[in-house]
Short mmCIF file of C-alpha atoms in Angstrom, two decimals:
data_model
loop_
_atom_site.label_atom_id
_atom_site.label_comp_id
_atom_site.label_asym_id
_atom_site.label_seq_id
_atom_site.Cartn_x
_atom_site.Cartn_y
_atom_site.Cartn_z
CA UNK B 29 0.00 0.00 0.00
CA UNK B 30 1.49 3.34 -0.91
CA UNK B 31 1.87 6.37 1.20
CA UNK B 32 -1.40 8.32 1.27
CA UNK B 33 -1.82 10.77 -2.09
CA UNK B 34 1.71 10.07 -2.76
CA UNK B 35 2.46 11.12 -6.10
CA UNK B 36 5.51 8.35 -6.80
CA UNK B 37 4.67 4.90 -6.48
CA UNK B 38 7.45 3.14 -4.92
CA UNK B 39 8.58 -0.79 -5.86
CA UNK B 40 5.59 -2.96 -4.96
CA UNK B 41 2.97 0.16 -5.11
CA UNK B 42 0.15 0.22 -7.97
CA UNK B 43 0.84 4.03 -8.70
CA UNK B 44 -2.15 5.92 -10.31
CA UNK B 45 -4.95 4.00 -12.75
CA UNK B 46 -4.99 6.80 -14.81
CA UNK B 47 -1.42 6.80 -15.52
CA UNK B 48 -1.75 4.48 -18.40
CA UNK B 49 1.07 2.03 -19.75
CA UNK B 50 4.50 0.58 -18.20
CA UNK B 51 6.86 -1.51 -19.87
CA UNK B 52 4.97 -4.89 -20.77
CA UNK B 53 2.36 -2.33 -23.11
CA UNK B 54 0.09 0.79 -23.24
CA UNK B 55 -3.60 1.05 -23.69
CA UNK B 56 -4.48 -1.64 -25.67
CA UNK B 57 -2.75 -4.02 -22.79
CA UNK B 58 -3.71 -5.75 -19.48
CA UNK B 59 -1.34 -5.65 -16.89
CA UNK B 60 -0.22 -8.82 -15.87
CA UNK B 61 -1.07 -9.00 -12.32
CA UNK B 62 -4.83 -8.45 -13.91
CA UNK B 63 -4.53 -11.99 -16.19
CA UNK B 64 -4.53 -12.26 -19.96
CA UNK B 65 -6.79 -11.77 -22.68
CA UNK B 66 -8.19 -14.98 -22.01
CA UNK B 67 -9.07 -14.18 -18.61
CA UNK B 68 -10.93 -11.16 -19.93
CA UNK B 69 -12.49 -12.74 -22.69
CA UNK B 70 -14.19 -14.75 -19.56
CA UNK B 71 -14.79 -11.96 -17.31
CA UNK B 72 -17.08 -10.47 -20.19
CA UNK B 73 -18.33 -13.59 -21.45
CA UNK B 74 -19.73 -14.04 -17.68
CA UNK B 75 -20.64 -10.58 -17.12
CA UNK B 76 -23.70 -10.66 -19.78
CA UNK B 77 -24.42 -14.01 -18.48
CA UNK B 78 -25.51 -12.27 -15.66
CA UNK B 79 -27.00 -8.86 -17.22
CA UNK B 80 -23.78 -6.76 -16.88
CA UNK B 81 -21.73 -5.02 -19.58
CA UNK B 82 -18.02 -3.90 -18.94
CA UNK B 83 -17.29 -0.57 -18.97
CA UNK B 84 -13.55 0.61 -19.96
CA UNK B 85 -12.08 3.72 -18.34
CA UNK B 86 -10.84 5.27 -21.76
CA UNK B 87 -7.90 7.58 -20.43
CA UNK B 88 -6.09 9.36 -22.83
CA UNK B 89 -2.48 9.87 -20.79
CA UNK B 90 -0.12 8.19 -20.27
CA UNK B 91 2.52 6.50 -17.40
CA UNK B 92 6.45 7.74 -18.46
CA UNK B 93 6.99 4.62 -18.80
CA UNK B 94 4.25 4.24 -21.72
CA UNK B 95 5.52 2.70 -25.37
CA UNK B 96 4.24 5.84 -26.72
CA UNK B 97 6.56 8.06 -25.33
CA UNK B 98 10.21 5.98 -26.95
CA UNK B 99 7.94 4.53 -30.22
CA UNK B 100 6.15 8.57 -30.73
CA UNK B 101 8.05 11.00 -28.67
CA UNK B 102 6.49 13.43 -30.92
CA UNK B 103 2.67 13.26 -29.40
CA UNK B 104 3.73 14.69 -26.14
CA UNK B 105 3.77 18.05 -24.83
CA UNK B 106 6.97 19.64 -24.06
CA UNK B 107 8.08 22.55 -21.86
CA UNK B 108 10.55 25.07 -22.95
CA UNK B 109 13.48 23.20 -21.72
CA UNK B 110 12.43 19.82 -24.23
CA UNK B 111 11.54 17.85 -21.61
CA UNK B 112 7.58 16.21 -21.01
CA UNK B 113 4.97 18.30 -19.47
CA UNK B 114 2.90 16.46 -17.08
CA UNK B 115 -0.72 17.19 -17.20
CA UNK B 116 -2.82 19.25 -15.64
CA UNK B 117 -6.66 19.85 -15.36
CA UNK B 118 -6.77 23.20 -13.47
CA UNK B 119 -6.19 23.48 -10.61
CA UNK B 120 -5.56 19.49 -10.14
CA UNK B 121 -1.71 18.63 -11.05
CA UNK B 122 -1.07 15.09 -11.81
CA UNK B 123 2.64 14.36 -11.50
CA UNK B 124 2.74 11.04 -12.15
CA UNK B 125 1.02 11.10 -15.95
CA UNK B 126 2.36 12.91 -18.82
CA UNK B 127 0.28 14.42 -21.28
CA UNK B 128 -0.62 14.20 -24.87
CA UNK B 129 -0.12 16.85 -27.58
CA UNK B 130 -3.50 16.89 -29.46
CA UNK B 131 -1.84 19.81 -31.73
CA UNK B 132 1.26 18.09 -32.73
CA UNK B 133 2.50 18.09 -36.15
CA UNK B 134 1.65 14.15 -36.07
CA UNK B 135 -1.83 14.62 -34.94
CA UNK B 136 -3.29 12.50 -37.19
CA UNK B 137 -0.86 9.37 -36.00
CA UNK B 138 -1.93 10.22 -32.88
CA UNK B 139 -5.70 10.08 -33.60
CA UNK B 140 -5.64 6.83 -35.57
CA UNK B 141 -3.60 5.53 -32.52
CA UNK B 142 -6.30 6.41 -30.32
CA UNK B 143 -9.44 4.80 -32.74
CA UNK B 144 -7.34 1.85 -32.89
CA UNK B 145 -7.33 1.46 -29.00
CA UNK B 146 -11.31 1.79 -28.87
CA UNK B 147 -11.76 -0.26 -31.91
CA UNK B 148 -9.43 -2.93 -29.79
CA UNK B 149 -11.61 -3.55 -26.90
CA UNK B 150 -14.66 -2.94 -28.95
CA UNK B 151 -13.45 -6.26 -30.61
CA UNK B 152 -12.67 -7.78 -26.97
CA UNK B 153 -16.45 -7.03 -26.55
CA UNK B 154 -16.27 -4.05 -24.62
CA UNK B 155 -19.13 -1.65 -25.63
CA UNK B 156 -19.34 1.32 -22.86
CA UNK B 157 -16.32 3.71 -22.63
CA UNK B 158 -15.79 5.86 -19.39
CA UNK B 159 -13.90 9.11 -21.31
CA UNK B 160 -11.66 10.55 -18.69
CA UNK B 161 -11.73 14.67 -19.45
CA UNK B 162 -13.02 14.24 -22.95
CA UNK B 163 -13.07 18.29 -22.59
CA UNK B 164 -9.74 19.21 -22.32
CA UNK B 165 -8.95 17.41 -25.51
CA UNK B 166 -9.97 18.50 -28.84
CA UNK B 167 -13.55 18.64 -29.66
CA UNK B 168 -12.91 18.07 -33.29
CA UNK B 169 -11.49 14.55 -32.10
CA UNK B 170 -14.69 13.06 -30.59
CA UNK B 171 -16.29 14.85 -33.43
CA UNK B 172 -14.43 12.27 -35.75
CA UNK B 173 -13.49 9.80 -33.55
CA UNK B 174 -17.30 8.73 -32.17
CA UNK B 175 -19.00 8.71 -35.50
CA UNK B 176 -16.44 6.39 -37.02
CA UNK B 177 -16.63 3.88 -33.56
CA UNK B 178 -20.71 4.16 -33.59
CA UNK B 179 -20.52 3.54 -37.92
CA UNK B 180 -19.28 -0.21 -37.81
CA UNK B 181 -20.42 -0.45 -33.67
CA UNK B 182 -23.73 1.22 -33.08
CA UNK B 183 -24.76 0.17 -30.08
CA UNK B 184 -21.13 1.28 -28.46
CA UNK B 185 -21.86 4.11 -25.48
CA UNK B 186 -19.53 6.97 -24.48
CA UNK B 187 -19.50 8.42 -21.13
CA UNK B 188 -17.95 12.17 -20.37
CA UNK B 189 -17.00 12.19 -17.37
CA UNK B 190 -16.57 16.13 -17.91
CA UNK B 191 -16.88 18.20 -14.51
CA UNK B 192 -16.74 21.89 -16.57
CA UNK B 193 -18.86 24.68 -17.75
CA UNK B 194 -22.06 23.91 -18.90
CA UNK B 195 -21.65 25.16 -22.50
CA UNK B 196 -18.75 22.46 -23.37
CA UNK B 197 -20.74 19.69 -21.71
CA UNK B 198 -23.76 20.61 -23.54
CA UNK B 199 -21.22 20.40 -26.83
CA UNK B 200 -19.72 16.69 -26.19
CA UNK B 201 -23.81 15.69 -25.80
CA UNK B 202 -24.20 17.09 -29.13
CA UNK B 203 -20.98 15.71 -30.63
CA UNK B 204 -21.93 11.75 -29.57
CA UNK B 205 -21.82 11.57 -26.31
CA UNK B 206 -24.65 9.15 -24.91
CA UNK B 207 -24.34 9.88 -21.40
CA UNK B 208 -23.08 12.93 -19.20
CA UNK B 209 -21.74 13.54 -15.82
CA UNK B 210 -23.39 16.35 -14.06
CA UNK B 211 -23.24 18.74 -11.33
CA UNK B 212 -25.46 16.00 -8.63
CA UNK B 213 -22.66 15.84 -6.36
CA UNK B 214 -22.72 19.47 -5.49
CA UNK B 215 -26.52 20.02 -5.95
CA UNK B 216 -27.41 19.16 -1.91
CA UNK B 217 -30.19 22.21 -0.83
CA UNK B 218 -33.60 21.35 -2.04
CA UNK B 219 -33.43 24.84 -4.22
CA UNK B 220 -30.69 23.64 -5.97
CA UNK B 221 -31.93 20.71 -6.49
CA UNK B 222 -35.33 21.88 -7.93
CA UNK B 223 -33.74 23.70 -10.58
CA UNK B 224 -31.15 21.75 -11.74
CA UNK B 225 -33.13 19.00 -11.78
CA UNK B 226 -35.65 20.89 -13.71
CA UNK B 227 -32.95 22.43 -15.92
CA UNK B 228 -31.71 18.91 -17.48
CA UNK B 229 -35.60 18.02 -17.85
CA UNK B 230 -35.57 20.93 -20.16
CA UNK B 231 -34.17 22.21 -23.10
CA UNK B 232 -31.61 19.87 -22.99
CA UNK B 233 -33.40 16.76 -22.34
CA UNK B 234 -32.91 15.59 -25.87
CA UNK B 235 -29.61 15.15 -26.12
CA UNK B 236 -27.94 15.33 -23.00
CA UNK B 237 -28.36 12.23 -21.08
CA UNK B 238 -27.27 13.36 -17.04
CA UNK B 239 -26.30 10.93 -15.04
CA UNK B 240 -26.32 11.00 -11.53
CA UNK B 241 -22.92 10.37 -9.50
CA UNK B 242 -23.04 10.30 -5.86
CA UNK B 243 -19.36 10.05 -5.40
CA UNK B 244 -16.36 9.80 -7.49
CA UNK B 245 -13.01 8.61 -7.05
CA UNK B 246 -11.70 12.30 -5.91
CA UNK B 247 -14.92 13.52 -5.29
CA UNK B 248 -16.02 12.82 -2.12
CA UNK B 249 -18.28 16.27 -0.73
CA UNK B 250 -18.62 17.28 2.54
CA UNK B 251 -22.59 16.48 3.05
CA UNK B 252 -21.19 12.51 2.78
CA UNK B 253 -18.11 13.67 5.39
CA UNK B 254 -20.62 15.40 7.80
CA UNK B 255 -23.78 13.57 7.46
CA UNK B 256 -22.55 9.74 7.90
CA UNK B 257 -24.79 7.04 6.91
CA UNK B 258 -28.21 8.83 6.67
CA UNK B 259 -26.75 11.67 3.82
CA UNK B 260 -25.37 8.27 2.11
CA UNK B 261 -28.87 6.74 2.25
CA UNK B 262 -30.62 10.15 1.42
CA UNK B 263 -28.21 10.46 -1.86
CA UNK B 264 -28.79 6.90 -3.19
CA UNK B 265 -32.20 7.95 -3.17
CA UNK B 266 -32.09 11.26 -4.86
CA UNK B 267 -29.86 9.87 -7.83
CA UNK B 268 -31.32 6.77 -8.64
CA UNK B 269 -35.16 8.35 -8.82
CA UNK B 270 -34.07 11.90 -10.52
CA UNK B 271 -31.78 9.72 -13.14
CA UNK B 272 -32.75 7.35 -15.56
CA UNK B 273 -28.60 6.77 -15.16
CA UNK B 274 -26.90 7.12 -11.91
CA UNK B 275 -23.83 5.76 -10.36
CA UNK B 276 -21.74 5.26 -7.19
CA UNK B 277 -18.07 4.96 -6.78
CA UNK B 278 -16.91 1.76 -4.74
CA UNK B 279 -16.88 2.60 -1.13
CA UNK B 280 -19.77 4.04 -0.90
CA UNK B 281 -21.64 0.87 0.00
CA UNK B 282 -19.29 1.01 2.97
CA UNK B 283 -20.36 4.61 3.67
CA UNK B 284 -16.15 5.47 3.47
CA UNK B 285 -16.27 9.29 4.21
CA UNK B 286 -12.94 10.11 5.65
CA UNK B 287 -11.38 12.64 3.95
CA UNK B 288 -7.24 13.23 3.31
CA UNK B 289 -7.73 16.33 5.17
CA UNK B 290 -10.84 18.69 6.75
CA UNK B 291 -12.27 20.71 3.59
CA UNK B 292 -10.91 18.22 1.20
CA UNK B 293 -12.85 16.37 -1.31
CA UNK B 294 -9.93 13.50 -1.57
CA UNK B 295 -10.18 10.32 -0.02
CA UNK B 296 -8.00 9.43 2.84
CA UNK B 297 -6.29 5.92 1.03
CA UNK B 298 -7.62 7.17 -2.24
CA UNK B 299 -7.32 4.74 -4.83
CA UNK B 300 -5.58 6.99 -7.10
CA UNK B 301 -2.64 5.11 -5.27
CA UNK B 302 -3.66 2.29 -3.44
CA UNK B 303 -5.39 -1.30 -4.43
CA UNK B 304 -8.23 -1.82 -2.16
CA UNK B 305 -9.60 -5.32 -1.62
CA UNK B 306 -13.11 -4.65 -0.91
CA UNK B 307 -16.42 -7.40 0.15
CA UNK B 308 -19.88 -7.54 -1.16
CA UNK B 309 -20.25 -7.09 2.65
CA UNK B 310 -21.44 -3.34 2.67
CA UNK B 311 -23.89 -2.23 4.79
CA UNK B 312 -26.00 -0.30 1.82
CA UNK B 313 -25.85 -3.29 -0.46
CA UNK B 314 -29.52 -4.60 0.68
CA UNK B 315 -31.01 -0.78 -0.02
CA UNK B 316 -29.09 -0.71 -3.25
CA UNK B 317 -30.66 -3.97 -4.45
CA UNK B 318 -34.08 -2.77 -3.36
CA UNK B 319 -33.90 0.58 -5.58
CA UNK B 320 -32.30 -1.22 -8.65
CA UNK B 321 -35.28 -3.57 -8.43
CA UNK B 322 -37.86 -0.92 -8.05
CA UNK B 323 -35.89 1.19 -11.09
CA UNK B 324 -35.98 -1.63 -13.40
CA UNK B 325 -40.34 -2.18 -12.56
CA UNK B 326 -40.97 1.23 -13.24
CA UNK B 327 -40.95 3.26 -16.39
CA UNK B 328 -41.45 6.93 -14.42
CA UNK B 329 -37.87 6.03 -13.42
CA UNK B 330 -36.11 5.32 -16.64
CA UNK B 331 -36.61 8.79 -18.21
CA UNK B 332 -35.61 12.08 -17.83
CA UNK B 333 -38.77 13.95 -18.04
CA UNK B 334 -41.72 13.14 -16.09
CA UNK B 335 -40.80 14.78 -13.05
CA UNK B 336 -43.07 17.64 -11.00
CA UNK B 337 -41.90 18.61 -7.92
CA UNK B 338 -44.26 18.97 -4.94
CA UNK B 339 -45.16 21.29 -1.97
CA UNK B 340 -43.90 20.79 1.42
CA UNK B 341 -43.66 24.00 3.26
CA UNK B 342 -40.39 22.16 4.62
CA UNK B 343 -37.14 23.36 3.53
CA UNK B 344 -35.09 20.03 4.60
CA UNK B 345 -38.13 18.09 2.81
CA UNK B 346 -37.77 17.52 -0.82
CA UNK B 347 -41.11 15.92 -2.70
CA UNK B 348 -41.27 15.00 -6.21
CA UNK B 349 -43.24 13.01 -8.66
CA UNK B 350 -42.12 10.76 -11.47
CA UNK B 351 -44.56 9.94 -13.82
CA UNK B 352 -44.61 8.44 -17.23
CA UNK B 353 -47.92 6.78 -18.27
CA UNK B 354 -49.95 5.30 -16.08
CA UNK B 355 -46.78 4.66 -14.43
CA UNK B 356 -46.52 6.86 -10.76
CA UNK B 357 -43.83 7.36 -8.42
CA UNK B 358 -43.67 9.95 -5.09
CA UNK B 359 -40.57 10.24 -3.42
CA UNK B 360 -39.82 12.45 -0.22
CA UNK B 361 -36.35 13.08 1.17
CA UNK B 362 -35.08 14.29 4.53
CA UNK B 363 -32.42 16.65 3.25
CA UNK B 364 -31.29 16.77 6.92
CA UNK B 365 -29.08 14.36 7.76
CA UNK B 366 -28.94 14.97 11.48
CA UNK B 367 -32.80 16.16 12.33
CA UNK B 368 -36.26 14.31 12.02
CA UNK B 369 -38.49 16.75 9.81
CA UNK B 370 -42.20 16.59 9.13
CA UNK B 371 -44.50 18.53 6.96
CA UNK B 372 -47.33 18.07 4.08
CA UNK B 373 -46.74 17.17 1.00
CA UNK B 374 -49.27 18.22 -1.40
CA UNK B 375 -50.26 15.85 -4.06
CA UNK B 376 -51.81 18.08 -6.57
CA UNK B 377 -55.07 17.30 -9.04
CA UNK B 378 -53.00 17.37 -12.42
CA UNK B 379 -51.26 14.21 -11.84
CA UNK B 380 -54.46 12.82 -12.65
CA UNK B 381 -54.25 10.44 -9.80
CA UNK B 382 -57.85 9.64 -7.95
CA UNK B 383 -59.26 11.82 -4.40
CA UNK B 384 -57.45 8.51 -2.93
CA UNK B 385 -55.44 5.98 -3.32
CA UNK B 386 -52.61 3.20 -2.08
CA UNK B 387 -49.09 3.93 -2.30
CA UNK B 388 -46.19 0.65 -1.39
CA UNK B 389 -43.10 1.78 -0.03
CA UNK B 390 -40.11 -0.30 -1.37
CA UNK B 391 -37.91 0.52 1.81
CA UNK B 392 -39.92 -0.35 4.54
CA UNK B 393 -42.34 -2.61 2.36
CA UNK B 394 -45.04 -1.05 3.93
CA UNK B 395 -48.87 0.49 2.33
CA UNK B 396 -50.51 3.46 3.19
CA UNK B 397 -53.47 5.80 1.79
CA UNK B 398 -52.27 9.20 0.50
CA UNK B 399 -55.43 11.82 -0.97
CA UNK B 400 -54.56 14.44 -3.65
CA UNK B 401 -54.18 17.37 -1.13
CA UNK B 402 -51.64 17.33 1.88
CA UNK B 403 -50.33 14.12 3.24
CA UNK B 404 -48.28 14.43 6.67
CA UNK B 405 -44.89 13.19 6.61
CA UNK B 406 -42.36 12.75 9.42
CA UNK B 407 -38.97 11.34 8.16
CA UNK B 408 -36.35 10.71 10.69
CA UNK B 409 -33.06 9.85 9.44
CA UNK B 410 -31.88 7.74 12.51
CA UNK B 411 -34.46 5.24 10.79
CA UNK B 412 -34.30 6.30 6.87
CA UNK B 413 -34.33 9.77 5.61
CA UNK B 414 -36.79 8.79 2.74
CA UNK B 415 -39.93 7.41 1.10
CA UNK B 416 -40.00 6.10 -1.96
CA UNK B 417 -43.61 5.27 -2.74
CA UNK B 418 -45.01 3.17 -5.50
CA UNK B 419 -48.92 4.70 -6.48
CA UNK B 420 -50.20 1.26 -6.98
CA UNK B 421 -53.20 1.05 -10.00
#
């Protein structure tokens, strides 16, 4: 195990995942330690036995120790002195990975070399692709790059994991991108929520696809740090019924919240330099299971529109409605991870749903009659900050 957001690996020490390549091969390789193609061939030939698809991180850096760098010296980025630049994605440094030059004189080498690499795994079956920063490389590259992938591979995905302005994220939607990461992790007051939920439901609804991270690798926000298990439990909830896509970093099933330091958003033993060995042992896992379920029986939950927030006359309460169809869903959320809060929430008449009727609550597995009108709710996060009611027919 390394030293704690050490930026050298030492002998023994995984260094950084995203500083791709070392000796043995680059990005169309599998480190040893991992297996061999074989092995992999198996890991995705069991995966969709069982419903899954594997995703590939698609990082476009690479280790110093990369082929790349002896076989193309020319794709990298130099400082004035003629030696490698590492990268940078302001104001994050990342010493241990050097960094491509999208503008070199050999760009086009460089951007066949990189539609080779996704055309690689495509073949090893691979057909979702995590993009790590797709904005801070050219735009004119995924421009190419995704409509000559999708031409011969339709059904292939790309992810941008892009944490930037919102005009450039709204640009990679438009240029191929199937899904987006969003703002979520730093939307936590029930304002903010409101509108950027109601923002994405928009304009933009067809053609960016948001989805919903609770927690990244180096993104780990201070409502998880101060609010322990119930702010955990409260932001499963939010993301997987405000998303048709959402997603949650490993750890979180553990409810890991320490950071490297107070006011950081690092882990404490991030994996940006350490190899966890992790159980399906986490105290979330049952909850988990019991939203994916109710996701995949619902339609309100599988699109982006459909959503009408409610009124509570609670600030900590948040009350929505997912709808698609006949198809009904009313969630309320204790945005409070330390208080009990109660309040009505008003079910109003132009959700078309009847004077009264029965809702099922997939947490506690429990029925109860709600009227279109006010309905008291008390939520106490010591016992679950949520409901997350089904209106049954």
């Amino acid at each position: 195990m390394a030293a704690t957001n050490a930026p050298r690996a030492s002998a023994g020490e995984p260094g950084s995942p995203w500083a791709i390549g070392a000796d043995e091969g680059g990005h169309d390789a599998i480190h040893q330690e991992l297996g061999d193609l074989d092995d992999f061939a198996r890991l995705v030939e069991r995966a969709r036995e069982l419903g899954l698809e594997i995703a590939l991180d698609l990082a476009l850096q690479c280790s110093p120790d990369h082929p790349w760098l002896a076989e193309h010296p020319d794709w990298f980025r130099k400082r004035p002195d003629g030696s490698i630049a590492y990268a940078e994605n302001p104001p994050k440094r990342y010493e241990d990975i050097v960094g491509l030059d999208w503008e070199s004189p050999s760009w086009r080498g460089l951007w066949n070399a990189v539609l080779g690499v996704v055309t690689t795994w495509v073949e090893r079956g691979v057909r979702v692709f995590r993009v790590d920063n797709p904005h801070t490389k050219p735009f004119a590259l995924w421009e190419w790059l995704i409509p000559e992938v999708r031409r011969r591979h339709p059904e292939v995905v790309f992810l941008a994991e892009a944490f930037t302005r919102p005009a450039p994220m709204r640009t990679l939607a438009k240029l191929g991108f199937a899904q987006s990461y969003t703002y979520f992790t730093w939307r936590t007051t029930r304002r903010e929520l409101t509108e950027y939920v109601e923002e994405l439901a928009g304009e933009t609804a067809g053609y960016l696809r948001p989805n919903f991270f609770a927690n990244t690798p180096d993104i780990l926000h201070h409502s998880l740090v101060e609010g322990g298990r119930p702010a955990f439990e409260a932001r499963l909830v939010l993301a997987a019924t405000l998303s048709p896509s959402y997603g949650i970093y490993s750890g979180f099933e553990h409810c890991e919240n320490v950071p490297v330091r107070p006011g950081s958003e690092e882990y404490l033993h991030s994996e940006k330099y350490e190899a966890h060995d992790r159980r399906l042992d986490g105290p979330l896992l049952p909850l988990i299971g019991r939203v994916n379920a109710f996701r995949r029986e619902h339609p309100a939950l599988q699109r982006l529109e459909g959503v009408t927030f409610l009124e509570t006359h609670q600030e900590s309460l948040l009350a929505y409605a997912r709808h698609h169809g006949d198809d009904v869903v009313l969630c309320v959320v204790n945005l409070d991870p330390h208080r009990a809060h109660e309040g009505l929430v008003v079910v109003p008449p132009e959700l078309g749903l009847p004077a009264a009727f029965t809702v099922h609550d997939v947490v506690s597995d429990e029925r109860h009659r709600w009227l279109v009108g006010g309905n008291y709710v008390r939520l106490d996060p010591a016992v679950f900050p949520a409901h997350v009611l089904a209106v049954e027919p």
